[in-house]
Short mmCIF file of C-alpha atoms in Angstrom, two decimals:
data_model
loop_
_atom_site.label_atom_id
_atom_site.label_comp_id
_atom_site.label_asym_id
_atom_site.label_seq_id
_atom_site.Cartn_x
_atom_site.Cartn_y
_atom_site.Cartn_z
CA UNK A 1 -184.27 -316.82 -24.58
CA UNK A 2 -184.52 -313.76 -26.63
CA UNK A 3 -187.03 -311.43 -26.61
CA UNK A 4 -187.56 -309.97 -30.32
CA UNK A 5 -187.95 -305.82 -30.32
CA UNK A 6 -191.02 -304.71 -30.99
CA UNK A 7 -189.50 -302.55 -34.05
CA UNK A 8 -188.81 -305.56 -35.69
CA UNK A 9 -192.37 -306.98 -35.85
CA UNK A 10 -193.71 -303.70 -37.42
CA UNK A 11 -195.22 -302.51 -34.18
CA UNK A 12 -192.99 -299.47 -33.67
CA UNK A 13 -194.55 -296.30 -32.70
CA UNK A 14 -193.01 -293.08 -33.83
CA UNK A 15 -192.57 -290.92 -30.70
CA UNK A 16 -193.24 -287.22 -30.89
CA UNK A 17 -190.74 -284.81 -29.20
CA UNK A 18 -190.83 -281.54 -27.18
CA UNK A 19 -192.62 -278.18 -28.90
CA UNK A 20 -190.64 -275.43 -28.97
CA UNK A 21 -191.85 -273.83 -26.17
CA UNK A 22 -190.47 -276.83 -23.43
CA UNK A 23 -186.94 -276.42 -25.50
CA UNK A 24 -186.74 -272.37 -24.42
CA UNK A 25 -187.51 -273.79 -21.03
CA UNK A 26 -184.06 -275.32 -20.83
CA UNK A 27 -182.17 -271.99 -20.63
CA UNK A 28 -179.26 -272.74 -23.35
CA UNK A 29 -177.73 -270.25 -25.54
CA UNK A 30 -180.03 -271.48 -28.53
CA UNK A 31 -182.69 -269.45 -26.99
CA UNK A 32 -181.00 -266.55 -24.91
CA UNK A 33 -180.65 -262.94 -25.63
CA UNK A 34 -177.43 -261.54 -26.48
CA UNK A 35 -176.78 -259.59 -23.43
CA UNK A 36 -173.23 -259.39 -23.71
CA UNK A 37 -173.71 -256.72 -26.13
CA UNK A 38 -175.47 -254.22 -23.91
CA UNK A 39 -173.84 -251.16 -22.83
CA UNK A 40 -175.25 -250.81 -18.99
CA UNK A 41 -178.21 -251.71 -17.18
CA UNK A 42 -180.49 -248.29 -16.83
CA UNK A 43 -180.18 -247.42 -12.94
CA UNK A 44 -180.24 -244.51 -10.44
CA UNK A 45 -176.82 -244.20 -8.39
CA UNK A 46 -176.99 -245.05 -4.62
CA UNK A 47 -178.40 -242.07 -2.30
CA UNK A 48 -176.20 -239.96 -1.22
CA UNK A 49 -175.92 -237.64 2.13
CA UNK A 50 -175.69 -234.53 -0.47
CA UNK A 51 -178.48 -236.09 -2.77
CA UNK A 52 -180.34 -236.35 0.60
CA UNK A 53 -180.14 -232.69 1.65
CA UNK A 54 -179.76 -230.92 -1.55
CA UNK A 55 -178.70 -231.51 -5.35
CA UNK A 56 -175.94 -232.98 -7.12
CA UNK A 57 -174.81 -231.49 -10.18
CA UNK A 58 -174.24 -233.63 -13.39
CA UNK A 59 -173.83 -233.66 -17.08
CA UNK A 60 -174.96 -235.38 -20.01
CA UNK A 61 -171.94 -237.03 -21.12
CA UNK A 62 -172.91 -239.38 -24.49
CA UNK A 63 -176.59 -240.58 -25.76
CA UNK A 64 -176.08 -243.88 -27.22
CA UNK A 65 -178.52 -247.04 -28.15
CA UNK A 66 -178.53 -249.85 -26.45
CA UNK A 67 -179.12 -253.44 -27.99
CA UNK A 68 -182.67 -254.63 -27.09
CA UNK A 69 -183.83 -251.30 -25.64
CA UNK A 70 -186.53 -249.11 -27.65
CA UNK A 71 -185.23 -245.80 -25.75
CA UNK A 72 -182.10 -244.39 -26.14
CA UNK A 73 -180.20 -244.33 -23.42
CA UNK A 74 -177.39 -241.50 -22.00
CA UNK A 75 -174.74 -241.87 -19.53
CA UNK A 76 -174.27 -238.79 -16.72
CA UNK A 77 -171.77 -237.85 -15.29
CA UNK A 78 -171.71 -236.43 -11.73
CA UNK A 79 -169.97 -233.98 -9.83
CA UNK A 80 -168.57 -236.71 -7.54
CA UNK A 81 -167.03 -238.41 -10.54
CA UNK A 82 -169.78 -241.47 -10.13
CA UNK A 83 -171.36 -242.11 -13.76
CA UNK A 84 -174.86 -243.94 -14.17
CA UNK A 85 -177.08 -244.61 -16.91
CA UNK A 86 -180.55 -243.44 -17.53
CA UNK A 87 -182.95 -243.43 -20.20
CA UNK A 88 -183.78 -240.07 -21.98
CA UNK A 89 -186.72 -237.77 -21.96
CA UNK A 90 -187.98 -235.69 -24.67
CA UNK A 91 -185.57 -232.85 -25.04
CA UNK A 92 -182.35 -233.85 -23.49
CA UNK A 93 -179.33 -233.03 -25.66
CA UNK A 94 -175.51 -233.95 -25.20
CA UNK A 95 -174.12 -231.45 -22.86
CA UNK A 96 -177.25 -230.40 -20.67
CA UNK A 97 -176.44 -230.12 -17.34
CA UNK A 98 -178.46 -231.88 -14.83
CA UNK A 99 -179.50 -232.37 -11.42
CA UNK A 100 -180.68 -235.46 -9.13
CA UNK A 101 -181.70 -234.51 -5.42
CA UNK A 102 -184.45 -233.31 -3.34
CA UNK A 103 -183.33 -229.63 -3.87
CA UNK A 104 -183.31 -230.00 -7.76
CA UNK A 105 -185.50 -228.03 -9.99
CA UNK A 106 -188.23 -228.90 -11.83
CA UNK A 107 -186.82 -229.44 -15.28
CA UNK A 108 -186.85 -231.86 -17.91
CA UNK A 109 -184.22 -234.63 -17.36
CA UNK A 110 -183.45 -233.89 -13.68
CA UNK A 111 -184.22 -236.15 -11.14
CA UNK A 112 -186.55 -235.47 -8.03
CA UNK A 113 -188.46 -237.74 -5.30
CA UNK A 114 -191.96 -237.65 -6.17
CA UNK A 115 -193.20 -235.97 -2.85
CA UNK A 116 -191.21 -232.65 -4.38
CA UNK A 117 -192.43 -233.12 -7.89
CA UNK A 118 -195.98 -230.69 -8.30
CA UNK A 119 -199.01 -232.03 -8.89
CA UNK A 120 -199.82 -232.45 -13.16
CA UNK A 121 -195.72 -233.34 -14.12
CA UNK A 122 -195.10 -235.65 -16.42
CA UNK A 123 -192.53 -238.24 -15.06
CA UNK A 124 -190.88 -241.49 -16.37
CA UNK A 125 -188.75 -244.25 -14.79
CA UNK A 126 -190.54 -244.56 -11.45
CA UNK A 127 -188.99 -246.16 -8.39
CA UNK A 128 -191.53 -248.45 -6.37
CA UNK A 129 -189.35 -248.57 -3.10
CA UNK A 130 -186.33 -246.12 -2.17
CA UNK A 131 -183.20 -246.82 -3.95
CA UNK A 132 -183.95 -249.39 -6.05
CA UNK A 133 -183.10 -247.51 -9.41
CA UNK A 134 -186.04 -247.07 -11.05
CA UNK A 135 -188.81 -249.92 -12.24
CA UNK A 136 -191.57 -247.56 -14.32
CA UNK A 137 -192.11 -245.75 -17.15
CA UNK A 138 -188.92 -247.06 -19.05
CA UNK A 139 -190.08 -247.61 -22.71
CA UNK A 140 -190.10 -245.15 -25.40
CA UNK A 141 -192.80 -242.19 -25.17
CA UNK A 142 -194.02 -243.88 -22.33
CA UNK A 143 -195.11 -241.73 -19.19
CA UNK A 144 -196.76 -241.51 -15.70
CA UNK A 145 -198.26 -238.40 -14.52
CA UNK A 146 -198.08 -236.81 -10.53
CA UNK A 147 -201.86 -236.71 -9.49
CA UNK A 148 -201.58 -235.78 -5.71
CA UNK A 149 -199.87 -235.85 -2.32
CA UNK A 150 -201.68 -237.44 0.35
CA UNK A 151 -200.08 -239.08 3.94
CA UNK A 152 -200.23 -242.39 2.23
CA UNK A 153 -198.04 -241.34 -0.49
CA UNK A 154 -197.90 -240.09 -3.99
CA UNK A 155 -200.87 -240.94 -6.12
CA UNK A 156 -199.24 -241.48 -9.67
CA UNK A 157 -201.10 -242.21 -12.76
CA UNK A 158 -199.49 -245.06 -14.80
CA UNK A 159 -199.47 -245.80 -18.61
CA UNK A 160 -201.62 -248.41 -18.37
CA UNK A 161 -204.06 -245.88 -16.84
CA UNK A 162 -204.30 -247.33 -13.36
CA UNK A 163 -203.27 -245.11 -10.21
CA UNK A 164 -200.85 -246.22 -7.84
CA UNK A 165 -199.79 -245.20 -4.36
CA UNK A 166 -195.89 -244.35 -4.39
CA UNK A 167 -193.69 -243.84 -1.41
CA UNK A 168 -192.50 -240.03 -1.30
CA UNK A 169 -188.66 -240.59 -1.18
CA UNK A 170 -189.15 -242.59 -4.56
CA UNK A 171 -187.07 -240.97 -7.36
CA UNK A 172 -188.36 -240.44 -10.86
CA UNK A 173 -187.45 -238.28 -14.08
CA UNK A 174 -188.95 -235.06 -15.42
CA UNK A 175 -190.18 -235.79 -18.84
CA UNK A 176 -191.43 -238.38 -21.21
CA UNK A 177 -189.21 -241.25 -22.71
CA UNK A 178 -187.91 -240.39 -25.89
CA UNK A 179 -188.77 -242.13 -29.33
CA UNK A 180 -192.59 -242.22 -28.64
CA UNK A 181 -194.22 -243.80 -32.47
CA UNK A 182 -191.28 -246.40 -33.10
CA UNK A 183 -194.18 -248.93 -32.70
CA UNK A 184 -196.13 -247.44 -35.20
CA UNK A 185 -193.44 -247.99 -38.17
CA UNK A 186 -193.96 -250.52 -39.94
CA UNK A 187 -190.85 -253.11 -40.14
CA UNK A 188 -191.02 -253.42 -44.13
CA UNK A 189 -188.25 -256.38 -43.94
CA UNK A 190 -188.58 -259.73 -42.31
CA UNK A 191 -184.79 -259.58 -41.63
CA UNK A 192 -185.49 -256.18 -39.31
CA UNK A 193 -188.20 -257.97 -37.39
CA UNK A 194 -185.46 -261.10 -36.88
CA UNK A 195 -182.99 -258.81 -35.64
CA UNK A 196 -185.22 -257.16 -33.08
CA UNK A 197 -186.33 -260.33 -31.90
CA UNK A 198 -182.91 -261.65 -31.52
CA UNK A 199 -181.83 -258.93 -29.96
CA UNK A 200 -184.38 -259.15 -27.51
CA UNK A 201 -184.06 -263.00 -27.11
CA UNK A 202 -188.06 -264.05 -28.02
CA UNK A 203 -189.43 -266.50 -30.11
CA UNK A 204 -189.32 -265.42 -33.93
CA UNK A 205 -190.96 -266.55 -35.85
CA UNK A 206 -194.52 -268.07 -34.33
CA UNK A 207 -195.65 -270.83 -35.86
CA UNK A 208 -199.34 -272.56 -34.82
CA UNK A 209 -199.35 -276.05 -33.68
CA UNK A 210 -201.99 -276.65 -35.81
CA UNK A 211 -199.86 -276.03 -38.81
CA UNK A 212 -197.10 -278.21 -37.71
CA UNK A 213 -197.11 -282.55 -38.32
CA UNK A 214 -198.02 -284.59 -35.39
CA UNK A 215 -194.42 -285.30 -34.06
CA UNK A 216 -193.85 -281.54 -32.89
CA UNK A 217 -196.89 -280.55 -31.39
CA UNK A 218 -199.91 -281.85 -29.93
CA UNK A 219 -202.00 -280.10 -32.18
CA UNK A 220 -200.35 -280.99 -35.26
CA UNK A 221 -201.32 -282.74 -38.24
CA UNK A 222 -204.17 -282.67 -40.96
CA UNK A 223 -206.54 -284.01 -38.23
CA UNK A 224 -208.28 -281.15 -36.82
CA UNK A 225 -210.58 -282.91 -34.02
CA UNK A 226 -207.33 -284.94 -32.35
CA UNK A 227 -206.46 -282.21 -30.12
CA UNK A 228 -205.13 -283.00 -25.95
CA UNK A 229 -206.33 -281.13 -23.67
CA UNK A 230 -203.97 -278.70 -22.47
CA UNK A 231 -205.04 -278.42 -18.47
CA UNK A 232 -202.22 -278.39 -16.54
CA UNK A 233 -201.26 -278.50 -12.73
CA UNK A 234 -200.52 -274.97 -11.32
CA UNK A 235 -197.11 -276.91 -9.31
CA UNK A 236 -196.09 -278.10 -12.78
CA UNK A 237 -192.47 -277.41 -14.32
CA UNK A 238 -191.01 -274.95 -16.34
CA UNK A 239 -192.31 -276.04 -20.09
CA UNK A 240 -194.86 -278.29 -18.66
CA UNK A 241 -196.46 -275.52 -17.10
CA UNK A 242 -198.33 -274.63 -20.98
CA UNK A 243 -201.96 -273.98 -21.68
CA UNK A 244 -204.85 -273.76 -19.44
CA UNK A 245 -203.17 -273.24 -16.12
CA UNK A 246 -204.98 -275.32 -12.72
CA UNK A 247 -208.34 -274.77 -15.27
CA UNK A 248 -211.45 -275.55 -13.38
CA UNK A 249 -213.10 -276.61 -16.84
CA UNK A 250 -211.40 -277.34 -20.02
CA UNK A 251 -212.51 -274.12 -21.64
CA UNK A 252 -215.61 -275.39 -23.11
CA UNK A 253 -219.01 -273.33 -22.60
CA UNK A 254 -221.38 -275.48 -21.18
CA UNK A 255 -224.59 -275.90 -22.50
CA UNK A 256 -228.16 -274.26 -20.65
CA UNK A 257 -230.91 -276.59 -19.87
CA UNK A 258 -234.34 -275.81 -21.26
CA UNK A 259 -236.45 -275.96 -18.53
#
């Protein structure tokens, strides 16, 4: 005996599918950045022995832009014949020699731990443990400033405003990241703001659910009161995991009782 689809009998129910944001959460190229056009990732070399005791010498050798990156970025050259990439403070031309070590001086574009660095400097890419190439301070004009020494460590002020306790062997820059204000221009072109975002691999452009028909989002269509509620485990998957995160309440304000 066969059973007769309910399709056929004018039952069927059109099935929505997943929002955008559960498609990014399957990793494929559709929705990756371009990395493979990036010159270098933006790290300081491996301590040395030399680096240790005194100063290595180094160069600027080129200033270039890298895809994705707001500050420009320039590759050094070292006396050893090891070449890394940093990111550039205010001031730093092609050519300017440099120096990274506990010994170095206090100059803009040479590299110091932050136990040698004096008290009121201006520093940028910040490490947070020894060695691990720098983690703070990387965007354009951005900045942390040396507050004080203590046995605990170096108290540094970040950009957000916030202090921090550093370890004193951490490394940092003199100087503040170049091209501080690119935020502030406006883009003009819709096509410059689509090759930023692509570049950087986000979502462009943003559309509301709201605006969208019932089949791609949850809050889509004309209706505006058929909304889910979003609450979502906090052990939930990657693109599950959207919304009001292990939410004790469903956002609502609840109403006082008149006594």
């Amino acid at each position: 005996m066969s059973v007769e689809p309910e399709c056929s009998k004018g039952r069927c129910k059109i099935l929505g599918k997943r929002i955008r944001v559960q498609r990014r959460g399957r990793g494929s190229s559709t929705f990756r950045s371009s990395t493979h056009k990036r010159v270098a990732p933006v790290q300081y070399p491996s301590m040395s022995t030399k680096e240790q005791e005194g100063a290595v010498q180094g160069k600027v050798k080129a200033i270039t832009h890298d895809p994705g990156r707001g500050a420009p970025m320039a590759s050094i050259k070292l006396e050893t014949g090891e070449i890394y990439y940093s990111v550039v403070p205010e001031g730093v031309y092609e050519g300017q020699p440099t120096q990274i070590g506990g010994e170095a001086s206090v100059d803009i574009g040479n590299v110091l731990p932050l136990g040698k660095i004096p008290e009121g400097t201006m520093v940028c890419n910040i490490e947070l443990s020894p060695g691990d190439g720098g983690k703070i301070a990387r965007s354009s004009g951005a900045y942390a400033t040396v507050v004080g020494h203590t046995p605990e460590g170096t108290i540094v002020k970040l950009p957000s405003g916030s202090t921090k306790y550093v370890n004193d062997l951490c490394r940092a820059t003199v100087g503040v990241i170049a091209g501080a204000g690119r935020v502030e221009k406006p883009f003009l072109k819709a096509g410059n703001k689509f090759h930023l975002m692509k570049a950087k691999g986000h979502m462009y452009p943003r559309t509301r659910g709201i605006a969208m028909v019932a089949a791609s989002h949850p809050y889509g269509s004309s209706k505006k009161g058929g909304r889910k509620v979003t609450t979502v485990s906090r052990n939930a998957p990657p693109g599950k995991k959207v919304g009001l995160i292990a939410a004790r309440s469903a956002g609502s304000r609840r109403k006082k009782k008149r006594v």
